[in-house]
Coordinates of C-alpha atoms in Angstrom, one line a residue:
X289 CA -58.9 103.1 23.3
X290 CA -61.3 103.0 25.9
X291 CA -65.2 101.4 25.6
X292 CA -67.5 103.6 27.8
X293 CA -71.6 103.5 28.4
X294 CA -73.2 106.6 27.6
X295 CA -73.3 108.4 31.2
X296 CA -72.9 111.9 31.4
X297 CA -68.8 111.9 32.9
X298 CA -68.3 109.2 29.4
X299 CA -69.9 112.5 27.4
X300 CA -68.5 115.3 29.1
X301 CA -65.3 113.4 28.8
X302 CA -65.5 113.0 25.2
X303 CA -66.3 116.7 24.6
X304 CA -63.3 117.1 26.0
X305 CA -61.8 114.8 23.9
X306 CA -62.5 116.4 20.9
X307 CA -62.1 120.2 21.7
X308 CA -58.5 118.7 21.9
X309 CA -58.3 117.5 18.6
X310 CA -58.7 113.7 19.2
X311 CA -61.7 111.0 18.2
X312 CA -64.4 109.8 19.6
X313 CA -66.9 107.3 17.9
X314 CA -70.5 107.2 19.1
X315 CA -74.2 106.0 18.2
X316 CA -76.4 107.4 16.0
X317 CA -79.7 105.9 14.9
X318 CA -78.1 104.6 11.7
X319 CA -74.2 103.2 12.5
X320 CA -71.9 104.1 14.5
X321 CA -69.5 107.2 13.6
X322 CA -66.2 108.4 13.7
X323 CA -66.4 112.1 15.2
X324 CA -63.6 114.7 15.0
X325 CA -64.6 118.5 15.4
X326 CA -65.1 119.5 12.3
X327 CA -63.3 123.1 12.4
X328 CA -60.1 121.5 13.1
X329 CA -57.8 120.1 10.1
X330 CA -55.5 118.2 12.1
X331 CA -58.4 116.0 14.0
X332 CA -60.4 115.9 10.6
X333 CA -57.3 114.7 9.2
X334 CA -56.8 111.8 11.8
X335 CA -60.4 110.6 10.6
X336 CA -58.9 109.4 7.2
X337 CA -55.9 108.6 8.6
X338 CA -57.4 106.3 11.0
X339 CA -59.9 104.9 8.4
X340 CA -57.7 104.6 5.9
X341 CA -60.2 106.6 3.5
X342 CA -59.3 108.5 0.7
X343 CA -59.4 112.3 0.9
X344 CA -61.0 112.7 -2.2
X345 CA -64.2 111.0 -0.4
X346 CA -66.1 113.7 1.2
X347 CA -67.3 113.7 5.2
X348 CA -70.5 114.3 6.7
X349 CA -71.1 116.8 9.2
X350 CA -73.4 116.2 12.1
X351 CA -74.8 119.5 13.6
X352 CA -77.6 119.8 16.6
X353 CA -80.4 121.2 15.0
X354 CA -81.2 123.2 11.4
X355 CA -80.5 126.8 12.9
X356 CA -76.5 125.5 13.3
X357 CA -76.7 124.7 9.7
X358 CA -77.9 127.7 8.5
X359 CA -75.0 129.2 9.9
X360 CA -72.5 126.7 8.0
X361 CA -74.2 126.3 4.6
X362 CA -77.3 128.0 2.4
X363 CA -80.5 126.1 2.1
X364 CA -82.6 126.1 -0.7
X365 CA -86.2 126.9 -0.3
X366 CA -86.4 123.2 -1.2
X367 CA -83.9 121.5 1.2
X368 CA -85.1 123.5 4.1
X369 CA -88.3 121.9 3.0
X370 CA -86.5 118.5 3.5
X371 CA -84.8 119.9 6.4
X372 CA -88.0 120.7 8.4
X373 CA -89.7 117.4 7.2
X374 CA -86.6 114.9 8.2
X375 CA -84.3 116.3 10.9
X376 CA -83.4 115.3 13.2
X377 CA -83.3 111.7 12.0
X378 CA -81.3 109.8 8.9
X379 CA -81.3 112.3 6.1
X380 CA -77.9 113.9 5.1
X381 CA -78.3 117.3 2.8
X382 CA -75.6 118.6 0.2
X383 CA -75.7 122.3 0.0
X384 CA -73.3 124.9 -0.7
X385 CA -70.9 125.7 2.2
X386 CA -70.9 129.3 3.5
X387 CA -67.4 130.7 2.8
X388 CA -67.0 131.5 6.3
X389 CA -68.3 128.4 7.7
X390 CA -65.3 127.8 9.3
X391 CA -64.7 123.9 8.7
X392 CA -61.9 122.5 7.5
X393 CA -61.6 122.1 3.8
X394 CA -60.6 118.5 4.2
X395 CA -64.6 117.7 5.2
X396 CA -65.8 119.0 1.8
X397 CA -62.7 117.2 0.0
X398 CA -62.1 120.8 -1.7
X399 CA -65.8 121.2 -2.9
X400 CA -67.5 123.9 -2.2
X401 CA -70.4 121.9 -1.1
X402 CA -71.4 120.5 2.4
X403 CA -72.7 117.5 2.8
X404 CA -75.1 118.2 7.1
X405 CA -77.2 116.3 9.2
X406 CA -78.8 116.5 12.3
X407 CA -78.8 113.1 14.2
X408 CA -82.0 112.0 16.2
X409 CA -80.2 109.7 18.8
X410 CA -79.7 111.3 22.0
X411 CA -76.6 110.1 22.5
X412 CA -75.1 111.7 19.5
X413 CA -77.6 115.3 20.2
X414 CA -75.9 114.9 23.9
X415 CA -72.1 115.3 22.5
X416 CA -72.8 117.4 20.2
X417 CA -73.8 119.7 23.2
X418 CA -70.6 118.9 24.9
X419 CA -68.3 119.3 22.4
X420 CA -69.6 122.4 21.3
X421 CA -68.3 121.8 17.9
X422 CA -69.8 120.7 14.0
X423 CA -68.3 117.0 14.2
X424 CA -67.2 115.3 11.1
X425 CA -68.2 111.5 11.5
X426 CA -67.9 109.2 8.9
X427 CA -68.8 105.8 9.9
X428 CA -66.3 104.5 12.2
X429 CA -64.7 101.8 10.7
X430 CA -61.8 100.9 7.9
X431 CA -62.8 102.4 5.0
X432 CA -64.6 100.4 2.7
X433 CA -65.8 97.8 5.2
X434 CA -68.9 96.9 6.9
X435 CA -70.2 99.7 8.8
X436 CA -70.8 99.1 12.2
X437 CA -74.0 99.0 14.2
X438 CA -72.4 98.3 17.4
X439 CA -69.4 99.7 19.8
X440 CA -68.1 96.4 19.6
X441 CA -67.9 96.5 15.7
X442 CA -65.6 99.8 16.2
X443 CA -63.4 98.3 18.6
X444 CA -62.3 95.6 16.1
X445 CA -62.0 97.5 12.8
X446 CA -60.2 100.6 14.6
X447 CA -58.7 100.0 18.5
X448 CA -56.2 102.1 19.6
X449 CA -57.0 104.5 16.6
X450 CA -59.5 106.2 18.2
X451 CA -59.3 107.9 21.8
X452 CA -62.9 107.0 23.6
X453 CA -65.8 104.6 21.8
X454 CA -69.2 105.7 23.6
X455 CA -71.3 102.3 23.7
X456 CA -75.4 103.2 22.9
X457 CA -76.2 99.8 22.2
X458 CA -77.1 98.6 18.6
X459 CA -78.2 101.2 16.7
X460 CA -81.9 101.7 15.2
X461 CA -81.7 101.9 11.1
X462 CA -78.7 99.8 10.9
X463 CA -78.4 101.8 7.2
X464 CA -77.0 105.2 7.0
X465 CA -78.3 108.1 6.1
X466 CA -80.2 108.9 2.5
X467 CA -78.0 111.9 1.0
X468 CA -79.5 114.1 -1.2
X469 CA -78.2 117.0 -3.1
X470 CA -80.3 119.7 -2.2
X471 CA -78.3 122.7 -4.5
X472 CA -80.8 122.8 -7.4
X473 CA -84.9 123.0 -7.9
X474 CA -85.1 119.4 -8.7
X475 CA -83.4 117.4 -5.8
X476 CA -81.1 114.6 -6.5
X477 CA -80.4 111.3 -4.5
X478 CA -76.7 110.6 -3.8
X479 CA -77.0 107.6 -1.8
X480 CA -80.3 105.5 -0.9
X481 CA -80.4 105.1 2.5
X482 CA -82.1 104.9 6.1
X483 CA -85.4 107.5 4.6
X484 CA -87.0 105.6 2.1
X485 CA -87.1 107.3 -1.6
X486 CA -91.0 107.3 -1.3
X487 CA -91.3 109.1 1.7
X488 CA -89.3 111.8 0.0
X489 CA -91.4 112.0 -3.1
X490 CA -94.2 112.6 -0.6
X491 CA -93.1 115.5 1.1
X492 CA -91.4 117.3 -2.1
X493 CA -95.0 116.2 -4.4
X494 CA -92.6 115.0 -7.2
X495 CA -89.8 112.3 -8.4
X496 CA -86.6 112.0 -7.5
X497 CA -83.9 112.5 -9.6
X498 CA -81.2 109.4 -8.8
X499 CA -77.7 110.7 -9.1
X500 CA -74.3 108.4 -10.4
X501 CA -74.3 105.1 -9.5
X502 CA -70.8 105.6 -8.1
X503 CA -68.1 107.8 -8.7
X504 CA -64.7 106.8 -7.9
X505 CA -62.8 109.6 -9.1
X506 CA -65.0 113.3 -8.2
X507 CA -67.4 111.9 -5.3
X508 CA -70.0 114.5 -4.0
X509 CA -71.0 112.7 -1.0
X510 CA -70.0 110.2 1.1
X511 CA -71.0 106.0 -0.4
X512 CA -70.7 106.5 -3.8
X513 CA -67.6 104.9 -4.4
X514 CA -68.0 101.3 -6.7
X515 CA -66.5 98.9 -3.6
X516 CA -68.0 99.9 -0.3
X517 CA -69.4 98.1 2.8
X518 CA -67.7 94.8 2.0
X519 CA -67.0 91.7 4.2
X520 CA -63.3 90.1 3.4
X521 CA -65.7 86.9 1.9
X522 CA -67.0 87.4 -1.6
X523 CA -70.6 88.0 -2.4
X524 CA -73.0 86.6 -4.7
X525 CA -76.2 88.3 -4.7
X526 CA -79.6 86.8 -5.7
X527 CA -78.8 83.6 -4.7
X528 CA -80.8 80.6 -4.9
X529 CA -79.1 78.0 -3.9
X530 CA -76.1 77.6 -1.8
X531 CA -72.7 76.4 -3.0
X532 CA -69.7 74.7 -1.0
X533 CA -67.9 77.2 1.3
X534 CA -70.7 79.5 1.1
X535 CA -72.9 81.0 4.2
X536 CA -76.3 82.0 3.2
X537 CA -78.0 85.7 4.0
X538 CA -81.4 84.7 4.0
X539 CA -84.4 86.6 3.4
X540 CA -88.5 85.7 3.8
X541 CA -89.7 82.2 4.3
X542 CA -88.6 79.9 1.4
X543 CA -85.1 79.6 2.4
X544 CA -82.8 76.6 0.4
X545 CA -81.8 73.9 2.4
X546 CA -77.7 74.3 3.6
X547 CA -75.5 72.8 6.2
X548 CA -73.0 76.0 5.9
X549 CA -73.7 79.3 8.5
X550 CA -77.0 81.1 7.8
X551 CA -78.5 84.3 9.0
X552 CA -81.7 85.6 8.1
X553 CA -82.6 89.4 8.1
X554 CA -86.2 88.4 8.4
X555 CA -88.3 85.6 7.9
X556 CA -91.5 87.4 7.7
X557 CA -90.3 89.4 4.6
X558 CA -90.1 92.8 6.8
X559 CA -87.7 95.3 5.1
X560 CA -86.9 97.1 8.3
X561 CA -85.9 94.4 10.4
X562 CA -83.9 93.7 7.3
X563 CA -82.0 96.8 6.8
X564 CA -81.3 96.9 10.7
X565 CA -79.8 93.7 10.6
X566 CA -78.1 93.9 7.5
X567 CA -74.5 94.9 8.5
X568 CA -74.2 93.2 11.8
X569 CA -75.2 89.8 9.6
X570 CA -72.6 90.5 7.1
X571 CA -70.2 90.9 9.8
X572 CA -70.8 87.7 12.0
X573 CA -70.9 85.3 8.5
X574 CA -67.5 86.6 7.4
X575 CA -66.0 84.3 9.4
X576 CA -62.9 81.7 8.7
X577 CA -63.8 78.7 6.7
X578 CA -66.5 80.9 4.7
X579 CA -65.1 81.8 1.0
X580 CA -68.4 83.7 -0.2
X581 CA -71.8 84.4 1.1
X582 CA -74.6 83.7 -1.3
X583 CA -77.4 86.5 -0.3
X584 CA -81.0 85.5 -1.4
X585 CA -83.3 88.3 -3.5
X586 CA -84.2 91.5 -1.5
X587 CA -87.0 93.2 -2.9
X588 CA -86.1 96.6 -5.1
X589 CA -88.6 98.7 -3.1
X590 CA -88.6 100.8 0.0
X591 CA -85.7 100.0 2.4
X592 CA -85.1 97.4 -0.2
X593 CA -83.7 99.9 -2.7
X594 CA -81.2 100.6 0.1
X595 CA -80.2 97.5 1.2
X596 CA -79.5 96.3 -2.6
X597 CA -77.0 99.5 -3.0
X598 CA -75.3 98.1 0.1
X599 CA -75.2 94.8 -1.6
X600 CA -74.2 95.8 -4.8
X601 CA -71.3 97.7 -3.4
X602 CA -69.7 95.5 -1.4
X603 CA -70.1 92.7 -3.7
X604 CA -68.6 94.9 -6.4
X605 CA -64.4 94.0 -7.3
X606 CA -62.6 95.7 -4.7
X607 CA -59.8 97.8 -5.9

């Protein structure tokens, strides 16, 4: 495994890399992800290998701009809508795969469905010219852990799983993407994420439809399983107070008086600080000597709505 800035011989490198089947993680503007090109099985197949994920858990499929996903999947009048209003940036479409797309099957899970974005961070638009490929990137660490917003956070969850980790710094969101199935007239949400839920009602002039909770068995998209985005400590959400052997995730001003680790994702209250801080916090309190971390209230709206599904996964019962 080798850590490399983002230079152009790191990139051309890396496109390299994964023409030959290998993987590379790199930066977007929500977490870091696991890329593999996405019309090989084999390198596809190293992704779940090398997570440990499930291969009933569909992969996302990062492409440079709408065009190149026109030529893998049909839009909708209504997710090209979505399309043209969010991309490139943190919004992830399902729509139904174009039988000669020429992915592997192993990035759909077997569905028939697609599940595309088109990343805004110039790092990750800069390989995708290099490779010259679709790239499957989940984020790039052991499945079911805290995702990583950081190069640094990749080297520790996966090493010498993964050929070349490009270092962009931290990223932006620090949430992945929203998903939203964009098959039907009336869109769905999938997973709340980086693109609030109101700024989508905005641009389609009507509610959203929210999707399963979670879906542990048939999955349509990536972060709907129960247990997801957990720290090895427990957590107990809506905290008030702080018991023994618990750090406290703080949030806003009135924090309760502790001697244990604490970390607040904002004290002015500010939702996007929050989410951008979210998983990096996580990951520096679940440290030895901490049995649980008791998480104080995060408001239910905006980026708040993502940040509690985080929360609510990865303090679920792990399986």
């Amino acid at each position: 495994m080798t850590v490399r800035p983002a230079d152009p011989m790191a990139l051309a490198e890396a496109g390299r890399l994964l023409r030959d089947g290998a993987l590379v993680a790199f930066p977007t503007e929500t977490v870091y992800g696991l890329g593999a090109d996405a019309t090989n099985g084999r390198a596809v197949a190293g992704i779940f290998a090398a997570k440990g994920r499930p291969h009933f858990n569909p992969l996302i499929v990062h492409v440079p701009d709408l065009a190149a996903a026109e030529r893998i999947a049909h839009f909708t009048p209504v997710a090209r809508h979505l399309a043209q209003a969010f991309w490139p940036g943190p919004l992830t479409l399902v729509v139904e795969r174009h039988a000669e797309a020429g992915l592997s099957d192993l990035v759909s899970a077997g569905l028939s469905s697609i599940a595309l974005r088109v990343p805004a961070h110039p790092v990750a638009q800069q390989l995708l010219a290099a490779a010259g490929r679709p790239l499957a990137a989940p984020s790039a660490n052991r499945s079911g852990r805290v995702s990583p917003t950081r190069a640094a956070h990749v080297a520790e969850d996966l090493g010498d799983r993964v050929a070349m980790i490009i270092d962009g710094g931290a990223t932006a969101h620090g949430l992945e993407s929203t998903i939203l199935d964009g098959r039907g007239e009336a869109v769905v949400l999938l997973r709340s994420g980086a693109v609030p839920r109101e700024a989508i009602e905005a641009i389609l002039g009507a509610s959203l439809t929210r999707g399963p909770a979670s879906d542990d068995v048939h999955p349509t998209a990536p972060g709907q399983l129960a247990s997801h985005y957990a720290p090895n400590a427990l957590l107990r959400l809506n905290a008030r107070d702080v018991q023994p052997g618990e750090a406290l995730l703080a949030f806003g001003s009135d924090v309760p008086d502790t001697a244990g680790p604490t970390l607040n994702l904002s004290a002015e209250g500010d939702l996007i600080e929050a989410a951008a801080a979210l998983f990096a916090a996580l990951r520096e309190l679940d440290r030895p000597g901490v049995n649980a971390i008791a998480v104080m209230p995060i408001p239910e709206h905006g980026l708040g709505e993502a940040i509690n599904d985080r929360l609510r996964r990865a303090a679920a019962p792990r399986p």
